[in-house]
Short mmCIF file of C-alpha atoms in Angstrom, two decimals:
data_model
loop_
_atom_site.label_atom_id
_atom_site.label_comp_id
_atom_site.label_asym_id
_atom_site.label_seq_id
_atom_site.Cartn_x
_atom_site.Cartn_y
_atom_site.Cartn_z
CA UNK A 9 166.88 31.64 -56.44
CA UNK A 10 170.44 32.43 -57.83
CA UNK A 11 173.39 31.59 -55.46
CA UNK A 12 177.21 31.89 -55.33
CA UNK A 13 177.43 28.40 -53.78
CA UNK A 14 179.44 26.83 -56.81
CA UNK A 15 181.88 29.75 -57.08
CA UNK A 16 182.54 29.65 -53.31
CA UNK A 17 183.14 26.04 -53.32
CA UNK A 18 185.43 26.10 -56.21
CA UNK A 19 187.55 28.81 -54.45
CA UNK A 20 188.22 26.49 -51.74
CA UNK A 21 188.61 23.36 -53.95
CA UNK A 22 185.84 21.53 -52.25
CA UNK A 23 183.91 18.90 -54.18
CA UNK A 24 180.14 18.80 -53.72
CA UNK A 25 180.65 15.74 -51.37
CA UNK A 26 183.01 17.79 -49.15
CA UNK A 27 180.45 20.65 -48.93
CA UNK A 28 177.80 18.28 -48.16
CA UNK A 29 179.77 16.57 -45.41
CA UNK A 30 180.41 20.03 -43.84
CA UNK A 31 176.71 21.14 -44.03
CA UNK A 32 175.58 17.66 -42.85
CA UNK A 33 173.33 17.12 -46.01
CA UNK A 34 173.51 14.96 -49.09
CA UNK A 35 175.49 15.70 -52.14
CA UNK A 36 172.05 15.79 -54.06
CA UNK A 37 171.02 18.64 -51.87
CA UNK A 38 174.19 20.65 -52.52
CA UNK A 39 173.86 19.95 -56.19
CA UNK A 40 170.17 20.85 -56.19
CA UNK A 41 170.87 24.27 -54.44
CA UNK A 42 173.59 25.06 -56.86
CA UNK A 43 171.62 24.24 -60.01
CA UNK A 44 168.51 26.31 -58.43
CA UNK A 45 166.41 23.36 -58.18
CA UNK A 46 165.91 23.60 -54.71
CA UNK A 47 166.02 26.76 -52.39
CA UNK A 48 167.54 25.79 -48.81
CA UNK A 49 165.69 26.33 -45.62
CA UNK A 50 166.61 29.48 -43.54
CA UNK A 51 168.59 27.39 -41.03
CA UNK A 52 170.59 25.71 -43.87
CA UNK A 53 171.04 29.13 -45.48
CA UNK A 54 172.56 30.54 -42.31
CA UNK A 55 174.63 27.29 -41.96
CA UNK A 56 176.03 28.07 -45.46
CA UNK A 57 176.72 31.69 -44.40
CA UNK A 58 178.49 30.54 -41.35
CA UNK A 59 180.62 28.13 -43.10
CA UNK A 60 181.66 30.71 -45.88
CA UNK A 61 181.89 33.43 -43.22
CA UNK A 62 179.40 35.51 -45.27
CA UNK A 63 175.98 37.08 -44.70
CA UNK A 64 173.26 35.17 -46.40
CA UNK A 65 172.25 38.09 -48.47
CA UNK A 66 175.61 37.84 -50.40
CA UNK A 67 175.22 34.39 -51.09
CA UNK A 68 171.78 34.29 -52.45
CA UNK A 69 170.13 36.56 -54.79
CA UNK A 70 166.21 36.64 -54.94
CA UNK A 71 166.42 38.53 -58.21
CA UNK A 72 163.67 41.10 -56.66
CA UNK A 73 166.27 43.60 -55.53
CA UNK A 74 167.96 43.90 -59.01
CA UNK B 7 188.59 10.79 -70.64
CA UNK B 8 187.77 7.88 -68.20
CA UNK B 9 185.04 9.93 -66.38
CA UNK B 10 182.00 9.18 -68.85
CA UNK B 11 182.65 5.13 -68.89
CA UNK B 12 183.07 5.23 -65.02
CA UNK B 13 179.83 7.17 -64.57
CA UNK B 14 178.09 4.95 -67.02
CA UNK B 15 179.16 1.43 -65.64
CA UNK B 16 177.05 1.68 -62.46
CA UNK B 17 174.09 2.55 -64.50
CA UNK B 18 174.70 -0.25 -67.13
CA UNK B 19 175.03 -2.76 -64.14
CA UNK B 20 171.84 -1.55 -62.61
CA UNK B 21 170.00 -1.74 -65.98
CA UNK B 22 171.36 -5.30 -66.63
CA UNK B 23 170.38 -6.43 -63.04
CA UNK B 24 167.01 -5.04 -63.62
CA UNK B 25 166.62 -6.77 -66.83
CA UNK B 26 167.69 -10.17 -65.48
CA UNK B 27 165.43 -9.75 -62.28
CA UNK B 28 162.54 -8.79 -64.67
CA UNK B 29 163.20 -11.84 -66.61
CA UNK B 30 163.53 -14.12 -63.86
CA UNK B 31 160.10 -12.88 -62.32
CA UNK B 32 158.43 -12.87 -65.74
CA UNK B 33 159.56 -16.62 -66.19
CA UNK B 34 158.53 -17.63 -62.63
CA UNK B 35 154.91 -16.01 -63.35
CA UNK B 36 154.78 -17.87 -66.56
CA UNK B 37 155.68 -21.25 -65.08
CA UNK B 38 152.90 -20.80 -62.30
CA UNK B 39 150.40 -19.70 -64.75
CA UNK B 40 151.20 -22.91 -67.09
CA UNK B 41 151.00 -25.01 -63.91
CA UNK B 42 147.65 -23.70 -63.09
CA UNK B 43 148.76 -22.26 -59.59
CA UNK B 44 147.86 -18.85 -60.66
CA UNK B 45 145.11 -17.67 -63.10
CA UNK B 46 145.87 -14.21 -64.50
CA UNK B 47 142.70 -14.23 -66.39
CA UNK B 48 140.78 -14.39 -63.12
CA UNK B 49 142.47 -11.15 -61.89
CA UNK B 50 140.87 -7.79 -62.29
CA UNK B 51 142.78 -4.84 -63.87
CA UNK B 52 143.50 -3.46 -60.36
CA UNK B 53 144.74 -6.84 -59.12
CA UNK B 54 147.15 -6.85 -62.04
CA UNK B 55 148.33 -3.49 -61.67
CA UNK B 56 148.66 -3.97 -57.80
CA UNK B 57 150.96 -7.14 -58.29
CA UNK B 58 152.95 -5.27 -60.81
CA UNK B 59 153.50 -2.51 -58.50
CA UNK B 60 154.08 -4.73 -55.57
CA UNK B 61 156.78 -6.47 -57.52
CA UNK B 62 158.53 -3.46 -58.45
CA UNK B 63 158.44 -2.19 -54.98
CA UNK B 64 159.74 -5.55 -53.41
CA UNK B 65 162.52 -5.76 -55.96
CA UNK B 66 163.75 -2.24 -55.34
CA UNK B 67 163.38 -2.62 -51.61
CA UNK B 68 165.44 -5.89 -51.87
CA UNK B 69 168.13 -4.46 -53.97
CA UNK B 70 168.29 -1.24 -51.71
CA UNK B 71 168.35 -3.41 -48.55
CA UNK B 72 171.10 -5.66 -49.90
CA UNK B 73 173.08 -2.58 -51.15
CA UNK B 74 173.07 -1.10 -47.71
CA UNK B 75 175.32 -3.91 -46.25
CA UNK B 76 178.23 -2.66 -48.71
CA UNK B 77 179.42 0.86 -48.39
CA UNK B 78 180.78 1.04 -51.69
CA UNK B 79 177.89 -0.46 -53.45
CA UNK B 80 175.44 1.88 -51.43
CA UNK B 81 177.59 4.68 -52.23
CA UNK B 82 177.57 4.02 -55.99
CA UNK B 83 173.83 3.33 -55.99
CA UNK B 84 173.12 6.67 -53.98
CA UNK B 85 175.27 8.81 -56.12
CA UNK B 86 176.89 7.23 -59.42
CA UNK B 87 178.46 10.47 -60.21
CA UNK B 88 180.47 10.84 -56.94
CA UNK B 89 181.00 7.06 -56.17
CA UNK B 90 182.38 7.63 -52.62
CA UNK B 91 181.64 4.86 -50.01
CA UNK B 92 178.31 5.55 -48.06
CA UNK B 93 178.57 6.82 -44.54
CA UNK B 94 177.16 4.63 -41.63
CA UNK B 95 174.29 7.33 -41.42
CA UNK B 96 173.64 6.85 -45.08
CA UNK B 97 173.70 3.00 -44.89
CA UNK B 98 171.17 3.14 -42.17
CA UNK B 99 168.83 5.41 -44.25
CA UNK B 100 169.31 3.20 -47.21
CA UNK B 101 168.41 0.10 -45.07
CA UNK B 102 165.25 1.58 -43.68
CA UNK B 103 164.18 2.77 -47.08
CA UNK B 104 164.79 -0.67 -48.45
CA UNK B 105 162.32 -2.15 -45.72
CA UNK B 106 159.76 0.46 -46.27
CA UNK B 107 159.73 -0.29 -49.84
CA UNK B 108 159.76 -3.94 -49.40
CA UNK B 109 157.02 -4.06 -46.84
CA UNK B 110 154.83 -1.80 -49.04
CA UNK B 111 155.24 -4.27 -51.82
CA UNK B 112 154.38 -7.29 -49.50
CA UNK B 113 151.35 -5.53 -48.19
CA UNK B 114 150.06 -4.74 -51.54
CA UNK B 115 150.62 -8.23 -52.97
CA UNK B 116 149.17 -10.09 -49.85
CA UNK B 117 145.42 -9.81 -50.49
CA UNK B 118 145.85 -10.67 -54.28
CA UNK B 119 148.16 -13.61 -53.37
CA UNK B 120 145.74 -14.92 -50.86
CA UNK B 121 142.70 -14.73 -53.15
CA UNK B 122 144.72 -16.31 -56.05
CA UNK B 123 146.21 -19.18 -53.88
CA UNK B 124 142.92 -19.97 -52.07
CA UNK B 125 139.75 -19.88 -54.08
CA UNK B 126 137.43 -19.65 -52.03
CA UNK B 127 139.44 -17.91 -49.31
CA UNK B 128 138.53 -19.41 -45.87
CA UNK B 129 137.65 -16.93 -43.12
CA UNK B 130 140.51 -17.95 -40.85
CA UNK B 131 143.27 -17.35 -43.55
CA UNK B 132 141.66 -14.13 -44.56
CA UNK B 133 141.81 -12.92 -40.85
CA UNK B 134 145.43 -14.24 -40.48
CA UNK B 135 146.39 -12.30 -43.72
CA UNK B 136 144.62 -9.19 -42.47
CA UNK B 137 146.53 -9.33 -39.10
CA UNK B 138 149.72 -9.79 -41.00
CA UNK B 139 149.03 -6.75 -43.09
CA UNK B 140 148.13 -4.62 -39.97
CA UNK B 141 151.36 -5.73 -38.33
CA UNK B 142 153.31 -4.81 -41.46
CA UNK B 143 151.57 -1.58 -41.72
CA UNK B 144 152.43 -0.63 -38.18
CA UNK B 145 156.19 -1.56 -38.73
CA UNK B 146 156.14 0.39 -42.10
CA UNK B 147 154.80 3.46 -40.51
CA UNK B 148 157.35 3.31 -37.76
CA UNK B 149 160.11 2.96 -40.39
CA UNK B 150 158.64 5.68 -42.54
CA UNK B 151 158.87 8.19 -39.43
CA UNK B 152 162.47 6.85 -39.07
CA UNK B 153 163.28 7.70 -42.79
CA UNK B 154 161.78 11.05 -42.40
CA UNK B 155 163.91 11.92 -39.32
CA UNK B 156 167.04 10.50 -40.83
CA UNK B 157 166.71 12.18 -44.12
CA UNK B 158 167.99 15.60 -45.01
CA UNK B 159 165.77 18.66 -45.87
CA UNK B 160 165.75 18.02 -49.57
CA UNK B 161 164.37 14.41 -49.05
CA UNK B 162 161.75 15.70 -46.57
CA UNK B 163 160.72 18.39 -49.17
CA UNK B 164 160.29 15.80 -51.92
CA UNK B 165 158.09 13.68 -49.64
CA UNK B 166 156.05 16.87 -48.46
CA UNK B 167 155.82 17.96 -52.06
CA UNK B 168 154.71 14.50 -53.14
CA UNK B 169 151.99 14.19 -50.52
CA UNK B 170 150.60 17.84 -51.24
CA UNK B 171 150.22 17.15 -55.18
CA UNK B 172 148.78 13.74 -54.57
CA UNK B 173 146.33 14.99 -52.15
CA UNK B 174 145.10 18.00 -54.14
CA UNK B 175 144.85 15.97 -57.50
CA UNK B 176 143.62 12.73 -56.15
CA UNK B 177 140.88 14.28 -53.95
CA UNK B 178 139.85 16.45 -57.04
CA UNK B 179 139.61 13.29 -59.20
CA UNK B 180 138.00 11.33 -56.36
CA UNK B 181 135.17 13.92 -56.12
CA UNK B 182 134.70 14.23 -59.89
CA UNK B 183 134.55 10.38 -60.23
CA UNK B 184 132.28 9.93 -57.34
CA UNK B 185 129.80 12.57 -58.77
CA UNK B 186 129.90 10.88 -62.19
CA UNK B 187 129.37 7.65 -60.47
CA UNK B 188 126.30 8.79 -58.57
CA UNK B 189 124.92 10.28 -61.69
CA UNK B 190 125.48 6.86 -63.53
CA UNK B 191 127.89 8.23 -65.84
CA UNK B 192 130.94 6.38 -64.69
CA UNK B 193 131.57 2.74 -63.72
CA UNK B 194 131.62 1.79 -59.98
CA UNK B 195 135.21 1.56 -58.36
CA UNK B 196 136.04 -0.65 -55.44
CA UNK B 197 138.20 0.77 -52.80
CA UNK B 198 140.96 -1.64 -53.99
CA UNK B 199 140.75 -0.09 -57.68
CA UNK B 200 141.02 3.49 -56.04
CA UNK B 201 143.95 2.20 -53.61
CA UNK B 202 145.88 0.98 -56.79
CA UNK B 203 145.37 4.17 -58.67
CA UNK B 204 146.43 6.11 -55.72
CA UNK B 205 149.63 3.99 -55.20
CA UNK B 206 150.49 4.14 -58.99
CA UNK B 207 150.02 7.85 -59.08
CA UNK B 208 151.92 8.44 -55.92
CA UNK B 209 155.05 6.51 -57.23
CA UNK B 210 154.83 8.43 -60.57
CA UNK B 211 154.43 11.92 -58.96
CA UNK B 212 157.24 10.86 -56.35
CA UNK B 213 159.73 10.16 -59.26
CA UNK B 214 158.80 13.17 -61.19
CA UNK B 215 159.31 15.51 -58.11
CA UNK B 216 162.46 13.62 -57.01
CA UNK B 217 163.98 14.33 -60.63
CA UNK B 218 162.71 17.93 -60.79
CA UNK B 219 164.19 18.68 -57.15
CA UNK B 220 167.50 17.08 -58.08
CA UNK B 221 167.10 14.11 -55.58
CA UNK B 222 167.23 11.45 -58.28
#
């Protein structure tokens, strides 16, 4: 699943470790989500949405709608 | 310009430490064999494989546990690219993982070591070793649950995926081998042989899934 996490993180000048701290996950988890190796759980996706102040459908693209 | 060497350094140090540790273990085994303390020729293929896996698990567990007492070392081992000191939570997780790995290695090596050191193995010693294995197994199970609870969702996903792949592949292979064995088409395997194959396969699949998911 594609996502905008890397772009949003870069806009705030956060490192992967900074974002991982805010989400209470490991940096590897953030990296795995950004590189599409891992799709986050729904609770984590909502947490990411709340952190960036965006609805999750604008963060993640399941490629089925396009 | 300085990023690449800095990232390379922890990996090179770990590789060098691994080579030294491997050399020390190899030399110790050679000395014990030469002194007649252990007889490698008397060990079956599954005993040799089990000891190899056990030594790797113990070494990895020991390195992980020792690193967990130093925030910077643990941070570098966990994440060579970032290199930040580990948090107290990460240190605790690392320590628990080290203990789980080390205990797994000890439990795997114990039966082979007992049989190698005592030939024939007296029943009281066999019972004492078995009791120690059961105690170690209970402690390890408790710490496995702690690791599961302390880990984040990516780690839990890797553990779940590894368990699922191992179950589906190994139950299929076990059925096929059992059928072939029943038909006298395949040699008989002991439960120790099967356990060694299972453990080796588990470690292989665990590594592959960790890499694929981005955990390692």
